[in-house]
Coordinates of C-alpha atoms in Angstrom, one line a residue:
M912 CA 33.2 -10.6 -31.2
A913 CA 31.4 -7.3 -31.7
S914 CA 34.6 -5.4 -32.2
N915 CA 35.9 -4.4 -35.7
D916 CA 39.4 -5.3 -34.4
D917 CA 40.1 -8.6 -36.3
A918 CA 42.3 -9.8 -33.4
S919 CA 39.3 -9.9 -31.1
I920 CA 37.2 -12.2 -33.3
Q921 CA 36.4 -15.4 -31.4
P922 CA 33.6 -17.2 -33.1
R923 CA 31.7 -19.9 -31.2
L924 CA 29.1 -22.5 -31.9
L925 CA 25.6 -21.9 -30.5
I926 CA 24.2 -25.2 -29.1
N927 CA 21.3 -25.3 -26.6
G928 CA 21.6 -21.6 -25.8
E929 CA 25.4 -21.8 -25.0
L930 CA 28.2 -20.3 -27.0
V931 CA 30.8 -23.0 -27.1
E932 CA 34.0 -24.3 -28.8
A933 CA 33.8 -27.5 -30.8
S934 CA 33.7 -30.5 -28.6
D935 CA 37.0 -31.7 -29.9
K936 CA 38.5 -28.2 -30.0
K937 CA 39.1 -28.4 -33.7
T938 CA 39.1 -25.1 -35.8
F939 CA 39.6 -24.1 -39.3
T940 CA 41.2 -20.9 -40.7
V941 CA 39.3 -18.1 -42.5
Y942 CA 41.5 -15.9 -44.6
N943 CA 40.9 -12.4 -45.9
P944 CA 40.5 -12.9 -49.6
A945 CA 41.8 -9.4 -50.4
T946 CA 45.1 -9.7 -48.5
G947 CA 45.7 -13.4 -47.8
G948 CA 46.0 -12.6 -44.1
V949 CA 44.2 -14.7 -41.4
S950 CA 40.9 -13.3 -40.4
A951 CA 39.9 -15.8 -37.7
Q952 CA 40.1 -19.3 -36.3
V953 CA 36.6 -20.8 -36.4
P954 CA 35.3 -23.8 -34.5
E955 CA 34.7 -26.9 -36.7
A956 CA 31.4 -28.5 -35.7
S957 CA 32.0 -32.2 -35.3
E958 CA 29.5 -35.0 -35.7
A959 CA 28.9 -35.0 -32.0
D960 CA 28.3 -31.2 -32.0
T961 CA 25.8 -31.5 -34.8
N962 CA 24.0 -34.3 -33.1
A963 CA 23.9 -32.3 -29.9
A964 CA 22.4 -29.3 -31.7
V965 CA 19.7 -31.5 -33.2
A966 CA 18.9 -33.1 -29.8
A967 CA 18.7 -29.6 -28.3
A968 CA 16.3 -28.4 -31.0
K969 CA 14.2 -31.6 -30.6
A970 CA 13.9 -31.1 -26.9
A971 CA 13.0 -27.4 -27.3
F972 CA 10.3 -28.1 -29.9
P973 CA 7.3 -29.0 -27.8
A974 CA 7.4 -25.8 -25.7
W975 CA 8.3 -23.5 -28.6
S976 CA 5.6 -24.9 -31.0
S977 CA 2.9 -24.6 -28.3
S978 CA 3.9 -21.1 -27.2
A979 CA 1.8 -18.1 -28.3
P980 CA 3.0 -16.9 -31.7
Q981 CA 3.3 -13.4 -30.2
A982 CA 6.0 -14.8 -27.9
R983 CA 7.9 -16.3 -30.8
A984 CA 7.5 -13.0 -32.6
A985 CA 9.0 -11.0 -29.7
C986 CA 12.3 -12.9 -30.0
I987 CA 12.4 -12.4 -33.7
K988 CA 11.7 -8.7 -33.4
K989 CA 14.5 -8.3 -30.9
L990 CA 16.9 -10.0 -33.2
A991 CA 15.8 -7.5 -35.9
V992 CA 16.7 -4.6 -33.6
L993 CA 20.1 -6.1 -32.9
L994 CA 20.9 -6.7 -36.6
R995 CA 20.3 -3.0 -37.3
S996 CA 22.5 -1.9 -34.5
H997 CA 25.3 -4.2 -35.6
H998 CA 25.2 -3.3 -39.3
A999 CA 28.8 -2.0 -39.4
Q1000 CA 30.3 -5.0 -37.6
L1001 CA 28.4 -7.4 -39.9
A1002 CA 29.6 -5.5 -43.0
H1003 CA 33.2 -5.7 -41.7
L1004 CA 33.0 -9.4 -41.0
E1005 CA 31.6 -10.2 -44.5
A1006 CA 34.4 -8.1 -46.0
I1007 CA 37.2 -9.9 -44.3
S1008 CA 35.7 -13.4 -44.8
M1009 CA 34.3 -13.5 -48.3
G1010 CA 35.2 -10.1 -49.8
C1011 CA 31.9 -8.2 -50.0
P1012 CA 32.7 -4.5 -50.2
V1013 CA 31.3 -2.6 -47.2
S1014 CA 30.1 0.1 -49.7
A1015 CA 27.6 -2.4 -51.1
Y1016 CA 26.6 -4.2 -47.9
H1017 CA 22.9 -4.0 -47.1
S1018 CA 22.1 -7.4 -45.8
A1019 CA 21.8 -6.4 -42.1
H1020 CA 19.1 -3.8 -42.8
F1021 CA 17.4 -6.0 -45.4
G1022 CA 17.5 -8.9 -43.0
A1023 CA 16.1 -6.9 -40.1
A1024 CA 13.2 -5.8 -42.3
T1025 CA 12.6 -9.4 -43.2
L1026 CA 12.6 -10.5 -39.6
D1027 CA 10.0 -7.8 -38.8
I1028 CA 7.8 -9.0 -41.6
F1029 CA 7.9 -12.7 -40.6
A1030 CA 7.4 -11.7 -36.9
E1031 CA 4.0 -10.2 -37.9
A1032 CA 3.0 -13.0 -40.3
W1033 CA 1.8 -15.6 -37.8
P1034 CA -2.0 -14.7 -38.3
T1035 CA -1.8 -16.1 -41.8
I1036 CA -1.1 -19.6 -40.5
Q1037 CA -4.7 -20.7 -41.0
G1038 CA -6.3 -24.0 -41.9
Q1039 CA -9.8 -24.5 -43.4
A1040 CA -13.1 -25.8 -42.2
S1041 CA -15.9 -27.3 -44.3
V1042 CA -19.3 -28.9 -44.0
N1043 CA -19.3 -30.3 -47.5
T1044 CA -19.1 -33.9 -46.2
P1045 CA -22.7 -34.6 -45.0
Q1046 CA -23.0 -35.1 -41.2
H1047 CA -19.4 -34.2 -40.7
L1048 CA -17.3 -31.2 -40.0
T1049 CA -13.9 -31.3 -41.7
L1050 CA -10.9 -29.3 -40.8
T1051 CA -7.3 -28.9 -42.0
L1052 CA -4.6 -27.9 -39.6
R1053 CA -1.2 -26.5 -40.5
Q1054 CA 1.4 -27.5 -38.0
P1055 CA 5.2 -27.2 -37.7
F1056 CA 7.4 -30.2 -38.7
G1057 CA 9.7 -30.1 -35.7
V1058 CA 13.5 -29.7 -36.2
A1059 CA 14.4 -27.7 -39.3
A1060 CA 17.9 -27.9 -40.7
V1061 CA 19.1 -24.7 -42.6
I1062 CA 22.2 -24.9 -44.6
I1063 CA 23.2 -21.5 -46.1
P1064 CA 25.7 -20.4 -48.8
W1065 CA 28.6 -18.0 -48.4
N1066 CA 27.8 -15.4 -51.0
N1067 CA 25.1 -13.6 -48.9
A1068 CA 25.1 -15.3 -45.5
V1069 CA 23.0 -12.9 -43.4
H1070 CA 20.3 -12.7 -46.1
F1071 CA 19.9 -16.4 -46.3
L1072 CA 20.1 -16.9 -42.6
V1073 CA 17.2 -14.6 -42.1
S1074 CA 15.1 -15.6 -45.1
K1075 CA 15.2 -19.3 -44.1
A1076 CA 15.3 -19.2 -40.3
A1077 CA 12.7 -16.6 -39.7
P1078 CA 9.8 -18.4 -41.4
A1079 CA 10.9 -21.7 -39.7
L1080 CA 10.9 -20.1 -36.3
I1081 CA 7.6 -18.1 -36.5
T1082 CA 5.8 -21.2 -37.6
G1083 CA 6.9 -23.1 -34.5
N1084 CA 9.8 -25.1 -35.7
T1085 CA 13.2 -25.2 -34.0
V1086 CA 16.3 -24.6 -36.1
V1087 CA 19.8 -26.0 -36.5
L1088 CA 21.6 -23.7 -39.0
K1089 CA 25.0 -24.4 -40.6
S1090 CA 27.0 -21.6 -42.1
S1091 CA 29.4 -22.0 -45.0
E1092 CA 33.1 -22.5 -44.2
K1093 CA 33.8 -19.7 -46.6
A1094 CA 31.8 -17.0 -44.7
P1095 CA 31.1 -18.0 -41.1
L1096 CA 32.1 -14.8 -39.3
A1097 CA 29.0 -12.7 -39.6
V1098 CA 26.9 -15.7 -38.8
A1099 CA 29.0 -16.3 -35.7
L1100 CA 28.2 -12.7 -34.6
I1101 CA 24.5 -13.4 -35.2
A1102 CA 24.8 -16.4 -32.9
E1103 CA 25.7 -14.0 -30.1
L1104 CA 22.8 -11.8 -31.0
V1105 CA 20.4 -14.8 -30.9
V1106 CA 21.4 -15.2 -27.2
Q1107 CA 20.9 -11.5 -26.6
A1108 CA 17.5 -11.7 -28.3
G1109 CA 16.2 -14.1 -25.6
F1110 CA 15.4 -17.2 -27.7
P1111 CA 14.8 -20.1 -25.3
R1112 CA 17.5 -22.7 -25.1
G1113 CA 17.7 -25.0 -28.0
V1114 CA 15.3 -23.1 -30.2
F1115 CA 17.9 -21.6 -32.6
N1116 CA 21.2 -23.4 -32.9
I1117 CA 24.0 -22.2 -35.1
L1118 CA 27.0 -24.2 -36.3
S1119 CA 30.1 -23.4 -38.3
G1120 CA 31.9 -26.1 -40.3
H1121 CA 32.2 -28.0 -43.5
G1122 CA 29.7 -30.1 -45.4
V1123 CA 31.4 -33.2 -44.0
P1124 CA 30.7 -33.9 -41.2
A1125 CA 28.1 -31.3 -40.2
G1126 CA 26.1 -30.9 -43.4
R1127 CA 26.1 -34.6 -44.0
V1128 CA 24.8 -35.3 -40.5
L1129 CA 22.0 -32.9 -40.9
S1130 CA 21.1 -34.4 -44.3
R1131 CA 20.9 -37.9 -42.8
H1132 CA 19.6 -37.1 -39.4
M1133 CA 16.3 -39.0 -38.5
D1134 CA 15.2 -36.2 -36.2
V1135 CA 15.5 -33.5 -38.9
R1136 CA 12.1 -33.3 -40.6
V1137 CA 12.6 -30.5 -43.1
L1138 CA 15.9 -29.2 -44.6
T1139 CA 16.4 -26.1 -46.7
F1140 CA 19.6 -25.5 -48.7
T1141 CA 20.9 -22.9 -51.1
G1142 CA 24.2 -23.6 -52.9
S1143 CA 25.6 -25.7 -55.7
S1144 CA 23.6 -28.2 -57.7
R1145 CA 26.2 -30.9 -56.9
T1146 CA 25.7 -30.5 -53.2
G1147 CA 22.0 -30.1 -53.6
K1148 CA 21.8 -33.5 -55.3
L1149 CA 23.9 -35.1 -52.5
I1150 CA 21.5 -33.7 -49.9
Q1151 CA 18.5 -35.0 -51.8
E1152 CA 20.1 -38.4 -52.0
E1153 CA 20.8 -38.5 -48.2
A1154 CA 17.3 -37.4 -47.4
A1155 CA 15.8 -40.1 -49.6
R1156 CA 18.0 -42.8 -48.1
T1157 CA 17.0 -41.9 -44.5
N1158 CA 13.6 -40.5 -43.4
L1159 CA 12.4 -38.7 -46.6
K1160 CA 12.6 -35.3 -44.9
R1161 CA 11.1 -32.5 -46.9
V1162 CA 13.9 -30.8 -48.9
V1163 CA 13.8 -27.3 -50.3
L1164 CA 16.6 -26.5 -52.8
E1165 CA 17.7 -23.3 -54.4
L1166 CA 20.6 -24.2 -56.6
G1167 CA 22.8 -22.8 -59.4
G1168 CA 22.0 -20.8 -62.4
K1169 CA 23.2 -19.8 -65.9
S1170 CA 20.8 -16.9 -66.2
P1171 CA 20.2 -15.5 -69.7
A1172 CA 19.2 -12.0 -70.6
I1173 CA 17.7 -11.3 -74.0
V1174 CA 18.0 -7.8 -75.5
F1175 CA 15.9 -7.1 -78.6
A1176 CA 16.6 -4.3 -81.1
D1177 CA 13.8 -2.1 -79.8
A1178 CA 15.1 -2.1 -76.2
D1179 CA 16.5 0.8 -74.3
L1180 CA 20.1 -0.3 -75.0
A1181 CA 21.8 2.1 -72.5
K1182 CA 19.5 0.8 -69.7
A1183 CA 19.9 -2.8 -70.7
A1184 CA 23.7 -2.5 -70.8
Q1185 CA 23.9 -0.8 -67.4
Q1186 CA 21.6 -3.3 -65.7
T1187 CA 23.1 -6.5 -67.2
Q1188 CA 26.6 -5.2 -66.5
F1189 CA 25.7 -4.6 -62.8
S1190 CA 24.0 -8.0 -62.6
V1191 CA 27.3 -9.9 -63.4
Q1192 CA 29.6 -7.5 -61.6
V1193 CA 27.8 -7.1 -58.2
N1194 CA 29.3 -9.3 -55.5
S1195 CA 32.1 -10.0 -57.9
G1196 CA 29.7 -12.1 -60.0
Q1197 CA 29.2 -14.5 -57.1
M1198 CA 25.4 -14.8 -57.4
C1199 CA 23.4 -17.7 -58.7
M1200 CA 21.1 -15.4 -60.6
A1201 CA 23.8 -13.2 -62.3
N1202 CA 23.2 -12.6 -66.0
S1203 CA 26.2 -14.7 -67.2
R1204 CA 24.7 -15.1 -70.7
V1205 CA 23.5 -12.1 -72.7
Y1206 CA 21.9 -12.5 -76.1
V1207 CA 21.6 -9.3 -78.2
D1208 CA 19.8 -8.8 -81.5
Q1209 CA 22.5 -8.8 -84.2
S1210 CA 21.5 -5.5 -85.6
V1211 CA 22.4 -3.6 -82.3
A1212 CA 25.1 -5.9 -80.9
G1213 CA 28.0 -3.7 -81.7
A1214 CA 26.5 -0.7 -79.9
F1215 CA 25.4 -2.8 -76.9
V1216 CA 28.8 -4.5 -76.4
K1217 CA 30.5 -1.0 -76.5
A1218 CA 28.1 0.4 -73.9
F1219 CA 28.4 -2.7 -71.8
A1220 CA 32.2 -2.6 -71.8
K1221 CA 32.2 1.1 -71.0
R1222 CA 30.2 0.4 -67.8
F1223 CA 33.1 -1.6 -66.5
A1224 CA 35.2 1.6 -66.3
H1225 CA 33.2 2.4 -63.1
V1226 CA 34.5 -0.7 -61.4
R1227 CA 36.9 0.1 -58.5
A1228 CA 38.6 -3.1 -57.3
G1229 CA 40.4 -3.0 -54.0
D1230 CA 40.2 -3.7 -50.2
P1231 CA 36.5 -4.4 -49.5
V1232 CA 36.9 -2.7 -46.1
S1233 CA 37.4 0.6 -48.0
K1234 CA 34.3 2.6 -48.7
E1235 CA 35.8 3.6 -52.1
T1236 CA 35.8 -0.1 -53.3
N1237 CA 32.8 -1.4 -55.3
H1238 CA 34.4 -4.6 -56.6
G1239 CA 35.9 -7.2 -54.2
P1240 CA 37.9 -10.4 -54.6
Q1241 CA 36.6 -13.9 -55.2
A1242 CA 35.8 -15.5 -51.9
D1243 CA 38.8 -17.8 -51.6
A1244 CA 41.6 -19.6 -53.5
V1245 CA 39.2 -22.3 -54.7
Q1246 CA 36.8 -19.8 -56.2
Y1247 CA 39.6 -17.8 -57.7
A1248 CA 41.2 -20.8 -59.4
S1249 CA 37.8 -21.9 -60.7
V1250 CA 37.0 -18.6 -62.2
V1251 CA 40.4 -18.1 -63.7
G1252 CA 40.2 -21.6 -65.2
Y1253 CA 36.9 -20.8 -66.9
I1254 CA 38.4 -17.6 -68.3
E1255 CA 41.4 -19.4 -69.7
E1256 CA 39.1 -21.9 -71.3
G1257 CA 36.8 -19.2 -72.6
K1258 CA 39.8 -17.5 -74.4
K1259 CA 40.1 -20.7 -76.5
S1260 CA 36.4 -20.8 -77.5
G1261 CA 35.3 -17.2 -77.7
T1262 CA 36.6 -13.7 -78.4
L1263 CA 37.9 -11.7 -75.4
V1264 CA 36.7 -8.1 -75.3
V1265 CA 37.3 -6.9 -71.8
G1266 CA 39.4 -8.2 -68.9
G1267 CA 40.4 -11.8 -68.8
E1268 CA 43.1 -11.8 -66.1
G1269 CA 43.4 -12.8 -62.5
K1270 CA 45.3 -10.3 -60.2
L1271 CA 46.6 -12.5 -57.4
E1272 CA 50.2 -12.1 -58.3
S1273 CA 50.0 -8.3 -58.5
T1274 CA 47.6 -7.6 -55.6
G1275 CA 48.1 -10.5 -53.2
G1276 CA 44.3 -11.0 -53.2
F1277 CA 41.9 -13.1 -55.2
F1278 CA 40.9 -10.4 -57.6
V1279 CA 39.6 -11.2 -61.1
E1280 CA 39.1 -8.6 -63.8
P1281 CA 35.5 -8.2 -65.0
T1282 CA 35.5 -10.1 -68.2
V1283 CA 33.5 -10.1 -71.4
F1284 CA 33.5 -12.7 -74.2
V1285 CA 31.7 -12.5 -77.5
D1286 CA 30.9 -15.0 -80.2
T1287 CA 31.3 -18.0 -78.0
P1288 CA 29.9 -21.3 -79.4
E1289 CA 26.8 -22.3 -77.6
D1290 CA 28.2 -25.8 -76.7
A1291 CA 31.3 -24.4 -75.1
R1292 CA 31.8 -25.3 -71.4
I1293 CA 31.8 -21.7 -70.4
M1294 CA 28.3 -21.3 -71.9
K1295 CA 26.9 -24.4 -70.1
E1296 CA 28.4 -24.3 -66.6
E1297 CA 28.1 -21.8 -63.8
V1298 CA 31.2 -19.7 -63.5
F1299 CA 30.2 -17.8 -60.4
G1300 CA 32.5 -14.9 -61.1
P1301 CA 32.5 -11.5 -63.0
V1302 CA 32.4 -13.2 -66.4
V1303 CA 29.8 -12.7 -69.1
N1304 CA 29.3 -14.2 -72.6
I1305 CA 27.5 -11.9 -75.1
N1306 CA 26.2 -13.7 -78.2
T1307 CA 23.9 -12.5 -81.0
F1308 CA 20.6 -13.7 -82.5
E1309 CA 18.3 -12.9 -85.4
T1310 CA 14.9 -14.3 -84.5
E1311 CA 12.8 -14.7 -81.4
A1312 CA 12.6 -18.5 -81.9
E1313 CA 16.3 -18.7 -82.3
V1314 CA 17.1 -16.9 -79.1
L1315 CA 14.5 -18.8 -77.1
A1316 CA 16.1 -22.1 -78.2
K1317 CA 19.5 -20.8 -77.1
A1318 CA 18.4 -19.4 -73.8
N1319 CA 16.5 -22.6 -72.9
D1320 CA 19.3 -24.9 -73.9
S1321 CA 20.6 -25.3 -70.3
E1322 CA 20.0 -27.6 -67.4
Y1323 CA 19.6 -24.4 -65.2
G1324 CA 16.4 -22.4 -65.0
L1325 CA 16.7 -19.9 -62.1
Y1326 CA 16.4 -16.3 -63.5
A1327 CA 16.0 -14.8 -66.9
A1328 CA 15.5 -11.3 -68.3
V1329 CA 14.0 -9.8 -71.5
Y1330 CA 14.4 -6.3 -72.7
T1331 CA 11.9 -5.0 -75.3
R1332 CA 9.3 -2.2 -75.7
D1333 CA 6.9 -4.6 -77.4
I1334 CA 4.6 -5.8 -74.6
S1335 CA 3.2 -8.8 -76.6
R1336 CA 6.8 -10.0 -77.3
A1337 CA 7.7 -9.5 -73.7
I1338 CA 4.8 -11.7 -72.6
R1339 CA 5.4 -14.4 -75.2
V1340 CA 9.1 -14.6 -74.3
A1341 CA 8.4 -14.6 -70.5
K1342 CA 6.0 -17.5 -71.0
A1343 CA 8.4 -19.4 -73.2
L1344 CA 11.5 -19.1 -71.0
E1345 CA 12.2 -22.2 -68.9
S1346 CA 13.0 -20.2 -65.7
G1347 CA 11.5 -19.9 -62.3
Y1348 CA 11.8 -16.1 -62.5
V1349 CA 11.6 -13.8 -65.5
A1350 CA 12.2 -10.0 -65.4
V1351 CA 11.0 -7.7 -68.1
N1352 CA 13.0 -4.5 -68.8
C1353 CA 15.0 -5.1 -65.6
T1354 CA 17.2 -7.9 -64.3
S1355 CA 18.9 -9.5 -61.3
P1356 CA 19.5 -8.9 -58.5
L1357 CA 16.1 -7.2 -58.5
T1358 CA 13.2 -9.4 -57.2
G1359 CA 9.7 -8.6 -56.0
R1360 CA 9.6 -9.2 -52.3
D1361 CA 6.1 -10.7 -52.4
L1362 CA 6.9 -13.1 -55.3
P1363 CA 8.0 -16.7 -55.0
F1364 CA 11.7 -17.4 -55.8
G1365 CA 13.1 -20.7 -56.9
G1366 CA 14.3 -22.6 -59.9
W1367 CA 13.1 -24.8 -62.7
K1368 CA 15.0 -27.9 -63.9
G1369 CA 18.5 -28.2 -62.2
S1370 CA 18.1 -24.9 -60.4
G1371 CA 16.2 -26.4 -57.5
Q1372 CA 12.8 -27.3 -56.1
G1373 CA 10.4 -25.5 -53.9
R1374 CA 9.8 -21.7 -53.6
E1375 CA 10.8 -19.1 -51.0
G1376 CA 9.6 -15.6 -50.4
L1377 CA 7.6 -13.5 -48.0
L1378 CA 4.3 -15.1 -48.9
Y1379 CA 5.7 -18.6 -49.6
S1380 CA 8.5 -19.5 -47.2
M1381 CA 6.3 -20.4 -44.3
D1382 CA 4.6 -23.1 -46.3
N1383 CA 7.9 -24.9 -46.4
Y1384 CA 7.8 -25.4 -42.7
L1385 CA 4.2 -26.4 -42.2
E1386 CA 2.6 -29.8 -42.5
T1387 CA -1.1 -30.1 -43.4
K1388 CA -3.3 -32.4 -41.3
S1389 CA -6.9 -33.3 -42.2
V1390 CA -9.4 -33.9 -39.4
I1391 CA -12.9 -35.2 -39.9
I1392 CA -15.5 -35.0 -37.1
Q1393 CA -18.8 -36.8 -37.2
I1394 CA -21.8 -34.8 -36.2
E1395 CA -24.3 -36.9 -34.2
D1396 CA -28.0 -36.6 -34.9
E1397 CA -30.3 -35.2 -32.2

């Protein structure tokens, strides 16, 4: 599978250290979203395959969790080396499965760096000791859950694989990971690299398939003790329901967003226009933290919209395998139809300034023009729901109170941004925004690597990040020891 020749791609499931076909031999087709051609036939993990992966992880847990953390770290570090050496192949596979341009691909190097960091993080797994209870020594221990289920999205598969699996593994958990049916190819290559990295059998299992049956089995499984998911709010709710009905496994969710950016009159307008435009255009707008709503002070709105629209002149749509391309297609027919549908509805409620067309008929691929609407009513569907495409609504405001009310009038709360030179205003607005992440004079996809990431309200629960993810995979145990008198 390591070749860039599409014909040689033969993805496999990784179960108990073996690369295998689905037990019932079923596959599903992955199409190149830029051309419509077939990229690969991918094994569809069955209920039996998913149960086998969990059983393997459960059996491997005692030895893995009791091994020296340095031994666990050695496997993780080896995987980091392999990710770096397979950067080009991973970029190609992401391009032909979900349309990410190779010119913008950085996930292999970013993922390798993340693996290295978690491999060295095991000394921070510390409990506490206390003598505050008279005649007793009290301790807290932090211990792994057991089997961790990891369900990752398609829009940045390698990043999410690493950022979720690495902290689970270094803390002593074993993992069953399911990739998205929209982008399984790079993950399938990583399954091969996991074998090469020397992970013991059953420690790291990787499945490809759909939410039903594989995702549903993991959500319900009584031997899965912690589950992390990034994806749509609808699916996150279903996972939460399944977990509650079964064994109350811990669930960490990073869900959708309708992320606002607020631009005050004193802001650096050129910088704000450039950064907010990039936010909604990168990865063809297929990011949960993309600035899909931009609110601009009415006094400077004309100049801002003009600068924003001009930025789209730099967009070069085309084959994502080409290094000249910086804007790829939507991931598949479902995503394309959804985005085009929102655009058509947006034309009825707001004023179209830029773009507004799908390009399937003229290109044969699922390309959507970067699109800008202005003056859209706040209660319009396109202002309330996540489009997940290169579509932005720019509206105006007159007062700080007014724009905060508009920005917070959403069931989402993942990422927000504010542009102003007034530091007091920046702090006031950052405190008032109902969002798990707030950027000042910058915006997504920028994040601080040592900050927690996660959503308020319908955008999820729990936090992930270099200093926070390991906590998701560690239970706390209290121990009290009586001290006998002499």
